[in-house]
PDB file of C-alpha atoms in Angstrom:
ATOM      1  CA  MET A 308      -3.775 -33.937   8.154  1.00  0.00           C
ATOM      2  CA  LEU A 309      -0.673 -32.815   6.499  1.00  0.00           C
ATOM      3  CA  LEU A 310      -0.449 -29.215   6.585  1.00  0.00           C
ATOM      4  CA  VAL A 311       1.817 -27.846   3.878  1.00  0.00           C
ATOM      5  CA  GLY A 312       2.804 -24.150   3.619  1.00  0.00           C
ATOM      6  CA  LEU A 313       3.061 -22.671   0.155  1.00  0.00           C
ATOM      7  CA  THR A 314       4.729 -19.532  -0.734  1.00  0.00           C
ATOM      8  CA  GLY A 315       6.438 -17.428  -3.355  1.00  0.00           C
ATOM      9  CA  GLY A 316       7.120 -13.852  -4.479  1.00  0.00           C
ATOM     10  CA  ILE A 317       4.705 -11.992  -6.659  1.00  0.00           C
ATOM     11  CA  GLY A 318       4.904 -12.926 -10.090  1.00  0.00           C
ATOM     12  CA  SER A 319       6.257 -16.382  -9.350  1.00  0.00           C
ATOM     13  CA  GLY A 320       3.238 -18.344 -10.255  1.00  0.00           C
ATOM     14  CA  LYS A 321       2.455 -19.291  -6.651  1.00  0.00           C
ATOM     15  CA  SER A 322      -1.216 -19.133  -7.374  1.00  0.00           C
ATOM     16  CA  THR A 323      -0.979 -21.596 -10.474  1.00  0.00           C
ATOM     17  CA  VAL A 324       0.694 -24.123  -8.624  1.00  0.00           C
ATOM     18  CA  SER A 325      -1.881 -24.155  -5.821  1.00  0.00           C
ATOM     19  CA  ALA A 326      -4.495 -24.521  -8.848  1.00  0.00           C
ATOM     20  CA  ALA A 327      -2.553 -27.486  -9.898  1.00  0.00           C
ATOM     21  CA  LEU A 328      -2.561 -28.832  -6.638  1.00  0.00           C
ATOM     22  CA  ALA A 329      -5.859 -28.601  -5.852  1.00  0.00           C
ATOM     23  CA  GLU A 330      -6.791 -30.201  -9.228  1.00  0.00           C
ATOM     24  CA  ARG A 331      -4.935 -33.321  -7.530  1.00  0.00           C
ATOM     25  CA  GLY A 332      -6.895 -33.622  -4.397  1.00  0.00           C
ATOM     26  CA  ALA A 333      -5.610 -30.977  -2.361  1.00  0.00           C
ATOM     27  CA  VAL A 334      -7.544 -28.784   0.281  1.00  0.00           C
ATOM     28  CA  ILE A 335      -6.302 -25.284  -0.387  1.00  0.00           C
ATOM     29  CA  VAL A 336      -6.707 -22.601   2.509  1.00  0.00           C
ATOM     30  CA  ASP A 337      -6.010 -19.153   0.477  1.00  0.00           C
ATOM     31  CA  ALA A 338      -4.647 -16.525   2.878  1.00  0.00           C
ATOM     32  CA  ASP A 339      -5.441 -13.700   0.291  1.00  0.00           C
ATOM     33  CA  ALA A 340      -8.916 -14.790  -0.307  1.00  0.00           C
ATOM     34  CA  ILE A 341      -9.634 -14.830   3.439  1.00  0.00           C
ATOM     35  CA  THR A 342      -7.830 -11.452   3.750  1.00  0.00           C
ATOM     36  CA  ARG A 343     -10.459 -10.331   0.951  1.00  0.00           C
ATOM     37  CA  SER A 344     -13.258 -11.620   2.845  1.00  0.00           C
ATOM     38  CA  LEU A 345     -12.219  -9.962   6.000  1.00  0.00           C
ATOM     39  CA  GLN A 346     -12.045  -6.701   4.291  1.00  0.00           C
ATOM     40  CA  GLN A 347     -15.597  -6.581   3.108  1.00  0.00           C
ATOM     41  CA  PRO A 348     -18.219  -3.665   4.010  1.00  0.00           C
ATOM     42  CA  GLY A 349     -19.458  -4.380   7.545  1.00  0.00           C
ATOM     43  CA  GLU A 350     -16.182  -6.649   8.282  1.00  0.00           C
ATOM     44  CA  PRO A 351     -14.431  -5.527  11.892  1.00  0.00           C
ATOM     45  CA  VAL A 352     -11.219  -5.666  10.287  1.00  0.00           C
ATOM     46  CA  LEU A 353     -12.218  -3.181   7.674  1.00  0.00           C
ATOM     47  CA  ASP A 354     -13.723  -0.953  10.091  1.00  0.00           C
ATOM     48  CA  ALA A 355     -10.013  -0.967  11.953  1.00  0.00           C
ATOM     49  CA  MET A 356      -8.054  -0.292   8.727  1.00  0.00           C
ATOM     50  CA  VAL A 357     -10.891   2.865   8.145  1.00  0.00           C
ATOM     51  CA  GLU A 358     -10.405   4.067  11.703  1.00  0.00           C
ATOM     52  CA  ARG A 359      -6.068   3.495  11.066  1.00  0.00           C
ATOM     53  CA  PHE A 360      -5.773   5.050   7.746  1.00  0.00           C
ATOM     54  CA  GLY A 361      -8.499   7.040   7.043  1.00  0.00           C
ATOM     55  CA  PRO A 362     -11.846   7.049   4.773  1.00  0.00           C
ATOM     56  CA  GLY A 363      -9.442   8.012   1.544  1.00  0.00           C
ATOM     57  CA  ILE A 364      -8.823   3.799   1.246  1.00  0.00           C
ATOM     58  CA  LEU A 365     -12.383   3.376   0.647  1.00  0.00           C
ATOM     59  CA  GLN A 366     -13.987   3.649  -2.658  1.00  0.00           C
ATOM     60  CA  SER A 367     -17.381   5.488  -3.292  1.00  0.00           C
ATOM     61  CA  ASP A 368     -19.502   2.494  -2.656  1.00  0.00           C
ATOM     62  CA  GLY A 369     -17.928   1.676   0.395  1.00  0.00           C
ATOM     63  CA  THR A 370     -15.561  -0.868  -0.752  1.00  0.00           C
ATOM     64  CA  LEU A 371     -11.678  -1.289   0.175  1.00  0.00           C
ATOM     65  CA  ASP A 372      -9.655   0.566  -2.411  1.00  0.00           C
ATOM     66  CA  ARG A 373      -6.594  -1.788  -2.591  1.00  0.00           C
ATOM     67  CA  PRO A 374      -4.182   0.361  -4.879  1.00  0.00           C
ATOM     68  CA  ALA A 375      -4.747   3.166  -2.202  1.00  0.00           C
ATOM     69  CA  VAL A 376      -3.885   1.166   0.608  1.00  0.00           C
ATOM     70  CA  ALA A 377      -0.807  -0.390  -1.139  1.00  0.00           C
ATOM     71  CA  ALA A 378       0.096   3.428  -1.934  1.00  0.00           C
ATOM     72  CA  VAL A 379       0.166   4.055   1.952  1.00  0.00           C
ATOM     73  CA  VAL A 380       1.848   0.751   3.403  1.00  0.00           C
ATOM     74  CA  PHE A 381       4.202   0.572   0.660  1.00  0.00           C
ATOM     75  CA  ALA A 382       5.714   3.758   1.496  1.00  0.00           C
ATOM     76  CA  ASP A 383       5.493   3.951   5.401  1.00  0.00           C
ATOM     77  CA  GLU A 384       7.322   1.144   7.247  1.00  0.00           C
ATOM     78  CA  ALA A 385       5.220   1.855  10.377  1.00  0.00           C
ATOM     79  CA  ALA A 386       1.883   1.864   8.475  1.00  0.00           C
ATOM     80  CA  ARG A 387       2.788  -1.725   6.863  1.00  0.00           C
ATOM     81  CA  LYS A 388       3.240  -2.943  10.244  1.00  0.00           C
ATOM     82  CA  ASP A 389      -0.071  -1.455  11.661  1.00  0.00           C
ATOM     83  CA  LEU A 390      -1.962  -3.036   8.811  1.00  0.00           C
ATOM     84  CA  GLU A 391      -0.488  -6.268   9.347  1.00  0.00           C
ATOM     85  CA  ALA A 392      -1.514  -5.965  13.394  1.00  0.00           C
ATOM     86  CA  ILE A 393      -4.978  -5.566  11.943  1.00  0.00           C
ATOM     87  CA  VAL A 394      -4.950  -8.350   9.642  1.00  0.00           C
ATOM     88  CA  HIS A 395      -3.000 -11.106  10.339  1.00  0.00           C
ATOM     89  CA  PRO A 396      -4.305 -12.059  13.745  1.00  0.00           C
ATOM     90  CA  ALA A 397      -8.199 -12.180  12.011  1.00  0.00           C
ATOM     91  CA  VAL A 398      -6.626 -14.222   9.319  1.00  0.00           C
ATOM     92  CA  ALA A 399      -5.268 -16.611  11.667  1.00  0.00           C
ATOM     93  CA  VAL A 400      -8.415 -17.147  13.544  1.00  0.00           C
ATOM     94  CA  ARG A 401     -10.150 -17.931  10.287  1.00  0.00           C
ATOM     95  CA  MET A 402      -7.131 -20.297   8.846  1.00  0.00           C
ATOM     96  CA  MET A 403      -7.411 -22.324  12.473  1.00  0.00           C
ATOM     97  CA  ALA A 404     -11.157 -22.782  11.818  1.00  0.00           C
ATOM     98  CA  VAL A 405     -10.546 -23.979   8.685  1.00  0.00           C
ATOM     99  CA  LEU A 406      -8.274 -26.645   9.861  1.00  0.00           C
ATOM    100  CA  ALA A 407     -10.272 -27.718  12.504  1.00  0.00           C
ATOM    101  CA  GLU A 408     -12.857 -29.152   9.913  1.00  0.00           C
ATOM    102  CA  HIS A 409      -9.954 -31.226   8.385  1.00  0.00           C
ATOM    103  CA  SER A 410      -7.911 -32.137  11.952  1.00  0.00           C
ATOM    104  CA  GLY A 411      -7.950 -36.060  12.033  1.00  0.00           C
ATOM    105  CA  THR A 412      -8.528 -36.804   8.544  1.00  0.00           C
ATOM    106  CA  ASP A 413      -5.589 -37.655   5.658  1.00  0.00           C
ATOM    107  CA  ALA A 414      -6.128 -34.448   3.877  1.00  0.00           C
ATOM    108  CA  ILE A 415      -3.100 -32.666   2.177  1.00  0.00           C
ATOM    109  CA  VAL A 416      -4.205 -28.944   3.460  1.00  0.00           C
ATOM    110  CA  ILE A 417      -2.233 -26.367   1.273  1.00  0.00           C
ATOM    111  CA  TYR A 418      -1.984 -23.138   3.347  1.00  0.00           C
ATOM    112  CA  ASP A 419      -1.277 -20.672   0.371  1.00  0.00           C
ATOM    113  CA  VAL A 420       0.291 -17.613   2.099  1.00  0.00           C
ATOM    114  CA  PRO A 421       2.393 -15.123   0.387  1.00  0.00           C
ATOM    115  CA  LEU A 422       4.153 -13.820   3.667  1.00  0.00           C
ATOM    116  CA  LEU A 423       5.047 -17.138   5.196  1.00  0.00           C
ATOM    117  CA  VAL A 424       8.902 -16.298   5.442  1.00  0.00           C
ATOM    118  CA  GLU A 425       7.934 -12.607   6.590  1.00  0.00           C
ATOM    119  CA  SER A 426       5.726 -14.009   9.402  1.00  0.00           C
ATOM    120  CA  GLY A 427       8.094 -16.774  10.646  1.00  0.00           C
ATOM    121  CA  LYS A 428       5.496 -18.903  11.032  1.00  0.00           C
ATOM    122  CA  GLN A 429       6.404 -22.581  12.059  1.00  0.00           C
ATOM    123  CA  GLY A 430       4.506 -26.152  12.289  1.00  0.00           C
ATOM    124  CA  TYR A 431       4.241 -27.090   9.045  1.00  0.00           C
ATOM    125  CA  GLY A 432       4.627 -30.581   7.905  1.00  0.00           C
ATOM    126  CA  ALA A 433       6.642 -29.092   4.761  1.00  0.00           C
ATOM    127  CA  VAL A 434       7.137 -25.893   3.101  1.00  0.00           C
ATOM    128  CA  ILE A 435       7.024 -25.175  -0.887  1.00  0.00           C
ATOM    129  CA  VAL A 436       8.532 -22.113  -2.100  1.00  0.00           C
ATOM    130  CA  VAL A 437       7.620 -21.244  -5.813  1.00  0.00           C
ATOM    131  CA  ASP A 438      10.609 -19.647  -7.213  1.00  0.00           C
ATOM    132  CA  VAL A 439      11.391 -17.447 -10.165  1.00  0.00           C
ATOM    133  CA  ASP A 440      14.007 -14.744 -11.288  1.00  0.00           C
ATOM    134  CA  PRO A 441      13.115 -11.745 -10.609  1.00  0.00           C
ATOM    135  CA  GLU A 442      13.653 -10.542 -14.130  1.00  0.00           C
ATOM    136  CA  VAL A 443      10.804 -12.936 -15.016  1.00  0.00           C
ATOM    137  CA  ALA A 444       8.715 -12.340 -12.399  1.00  0.00           C
ATOM    138  CA  VAL A 445       8.877  -8.305 -13.278  1.00  0.00           C
ATOM    139  CA  ALA A 446       8.121  -9.009 -16.911  1.00  0.00           C
ATOM    140  CA  ARG A 447       5.217 -11.210 -16.170  1.00  0.00           C
ATOM    141  CA  LEU A 448       3.858  -9.000 -13.871  1.00  0.00           C
ATOM    142  CA  ILE A 449       3.944  -6.076 -16.571  1.00  0.00           C
ATOM    143  CA  GLU A 450       2.572  -8.317 -19.419  1.00  0.00           C
ATOM    144  CA  HIS A 451      -0.431 -10.168 -17.337  1.00  0.00           C
ATOM    145  CA  ARG A 452      -1.274  -8.031 -14.399  1.00  0.00           C
ATOM    146  CA  GLY A 453      -0.569  -4.439 -15.621  1.00  0.00           C
ATOM    147  CA  PHE A 454       2.039  -3.249 -13.596  1.00  0.00           C
ATOM    148  CA  THR A 455       4.712  -0.452 -14.062  1.00  0.00           C
ATOM    149  CA  GLU A 456       8.125  -1.621 -14.137  1.00  0.00           C
ATOM    150  CA  ASP A 457       8.760   0.671 -11.296  1.00  0.00           C
ATOM    151  CA  ASP A 458       5.768  -0.707  -9.078  1.00  0.00           C
ATOM    152  CA  ALA A 459       6.474  -4.304 -10.064  1.00  0.00           C
ATOM    153  CA  ARG A 460      10.349  -3.833  -8.909  1.00  0.00           C
ATOM    154  CA  ALA A 461       9.082  -2.026  -5.777  1.00  0.00           C
ATOM    155  CA  ARG A 462       6.987  -4.733  -4.675  1.00  0.00           C
ATOM    156  CA  ILE A 463       9.463  -7.513  -5.338  1.00  0.00           C
ATOM    157  CA  ALA A 464      12.168  -5.591  -3.174  1.00  0.00           C
ATOM    158  CA  ASN A 465       9.338  -5.194  -0.141  1.00  0.00           C
ATOM    159  CA  GLN A 466       9.112  -8.765   0.154  1.00  0.00           C
ATOM    160  CA  ALA A 467      11.491 -11.518   1.539  1.00  0.00           C
ATOM    161  CA  SER A 468      14.566 -12.443  -0.759  1.00  0.00           C
ATOM    162  CA  ARG A 469      14.451 -14.995  -2.978  1.00  0.00           C
ATOM    163  CA  GLU A 470      17.317 -16.442  -1.015  1.00  0.00           C
ATOM    164  CA  ALA A 471      15.130 -16.257   2.383  1.00  0.00           C
ATOM    165  CA  ARG A 472      12.494 -17.911   0.636  1.00  0.00           C
ATOM    166  CA  ARG A 473      14.263 -20.593  -0.553  1.00  0.00           C
ATOM    167  CA  ALA A 474      16.521 -21.324   2.702  1.00  0.00           C
ATOM    168  CA  VAL A 475      13.259 -22.514   4.387  1.00  0.00           C
ATOM    169  CA  ALA A 476      12.138 -24.600   1.363  1.00  0.00           C
ATOM    170  CA  ASP A 477      11.623 -28.481   1.591  1.00  0.00           C
ATOM    171  CA  VAL A 478      10.816 -28.427  -2.050  1.00  0.00           C
ATOM    172  CA  VAL A 479      11.657 -25.688  -4.433  1.00  0.00           C
ATOM    173  CA  VAL A 480       9.218 -25.618  -7.720  1.00  0.00           C
ATOM    174  CA  ASP A 481      11.229 -23.671 -10.365  1.00  0.00           C
ATOM    175  CA  ASN A 482       8.596 -21.758 -12.642  1.00  0.00           C
ATOM    176  CA  ASN A 483      11.119 -20.097 -14.933  1.00  0.00           C
ATOM    177  CA  GLY A 484       9.761 -22.095 -17.805  1.00  0.00           C
ATOM    178  CA  THR A 485       6.767 -23.288 -19.520  1.00  0.00           C
ATOM    179  CA  ILE A 486       3.415 -24.053 -18.310  1.00  0.00           C
ATOM    180  CA  ASP A 487       4.289 -27.638 -19.038  1.00  0.00           C
ATOM    181  CA  GLU A 488       7.256 -27.824 -17.353  1.00  0.00           C
ATOM    182  CA  LEU A 489       5.569 -26.437 -14.340  1.00  0.00           C
ATOM    183  CA  ARG A 490       3.091 -29.042 -14.274  1.00  0.00           C
ATOM    184  CA  ALA A 491       5.589 -31.999 -14.659  1.00  0.00           C
ATOM    185  CA  GLN A 492       6.928 -30.459 -11.354  1.00  0.00           C
ATOM    186  CA  VAL A 493       3.682 -30.430  -9.702  1.00  0.00           C
ATOM    187  CA  ASP A 494       3.137 -34.033 -10.518  1.00  0.00           C
ATOM    188  CA  ASP A 495       6.388 -34.734  -8.917  1.00  0.00           C
ATOM    189  CA  LEU A 496       5.356 -32.757  -6.152  1.00  0.00           C
ATOM    190  CA  TRP A 497       2.147 -34.315  -5.334  1.00  0.00           C
ATOM    191  CA  SER A 498       3.940 -37.578  -5.421  1.00  0.00           C
ATOM    192  CA  TRP A 499       6.122 -36.384  -3.044  1.00  0.00           C
ATOM    193  CA  LEU A 500       3.458 -34.964  -0.757  1.00  0.00           C
ATOM    194  CA  GLU A 501       1.415 -38.180  -0.702  1.00  0.00           C
ATOM    195  CA  GLN A 502       4.586 -39.943   0.352  1.00  0.00           C
ATOM    196  CA  ARG A 503       5.475 -37.649   3.234  1.00  0.00           C
ATOM    197  CA  ARG A 504       2.086 -38.035   4.181  1.00  0.00           C
ATOM    198  CA  ALA A 505       2.351 -41.626   4.413  1.00  0.00           C
ATOM    199  CA  GLU A 506       5.882 -41.525   6.065  1.00  0.00           C
ATOM    200  CA  ALA A 507       4.281 -38.936   8.782  1.00  0.00           C
ATOM    201  CA  GLY A 508       1.009 -40.297   9.606  1.00  0.00           C
ATOM    202  CA  VAL A 509      -2.320 -38.013   9.185  1.00  0.00           C
ATOM    203  CA  ASP A 510      -1.392 -36.059  12.505  1.00  0.00           C
ATOM    204  CA  ALA A 511       1.623 -34.717  10.245  1.00  0.00           C
ATOM    205  CA  ALA A 512       1.530 -31.024  11.190  1.00  0.00           C
ATOM    206  CA  GLU A 513       0.786 -28.742  13.863  1.00  0.00           C
ATOM    207  CA  HIS A 514      -1.314 -25.988  13.640  1.00  0.00           C
ATOM    208  CA  PRO A 515       1.415 -23.167  12.565  1.00  0.00           C
ATOM    209  CA  LYS A 516       2.847 -20.719  15.250  1.00  0.00           C
TER     210      LYS A 516
END
């Protein structure tokens, strides 16, 4: 198994790259999807969040009000750290269970994680960073996701810097251009990953630490 970390800032197009890699045969482990599943009603993670932040983070049907949570944690560093302390260990346990299913195989497993740099995890066989100019990211967030400009800039400022992400990258995917240009880069990236797997062997990566 070759374990690959995939990261990028909000609005970078990381999910598009992840989907393109899946089309080429990669196994995708989506940290955001795992997090959402752990925050469903009845899950211990959601119960712990309500205990910490109060019932105001819930909608009337008992599901998580994500904008309400964002409003709390983006304004309060201590609250953000408390949220991470609740969510991240549970996500790691779920991730390890998925990885165990592919251990010893020749799968290329992509761990799609927004906060790879911020969490400081190590042990990947390779790290891919989807890079975009912050101004391009802001424009995409406004156009495609309905963000206000202030909110888009605040979200970007709250993440690791562009420079910090690029510093940990084995491969940088430039997503400042067209979708066709991006797909051409993913073709090259997939060939590189297959070569990396062949050179390193099926046990190329440890579990992240």
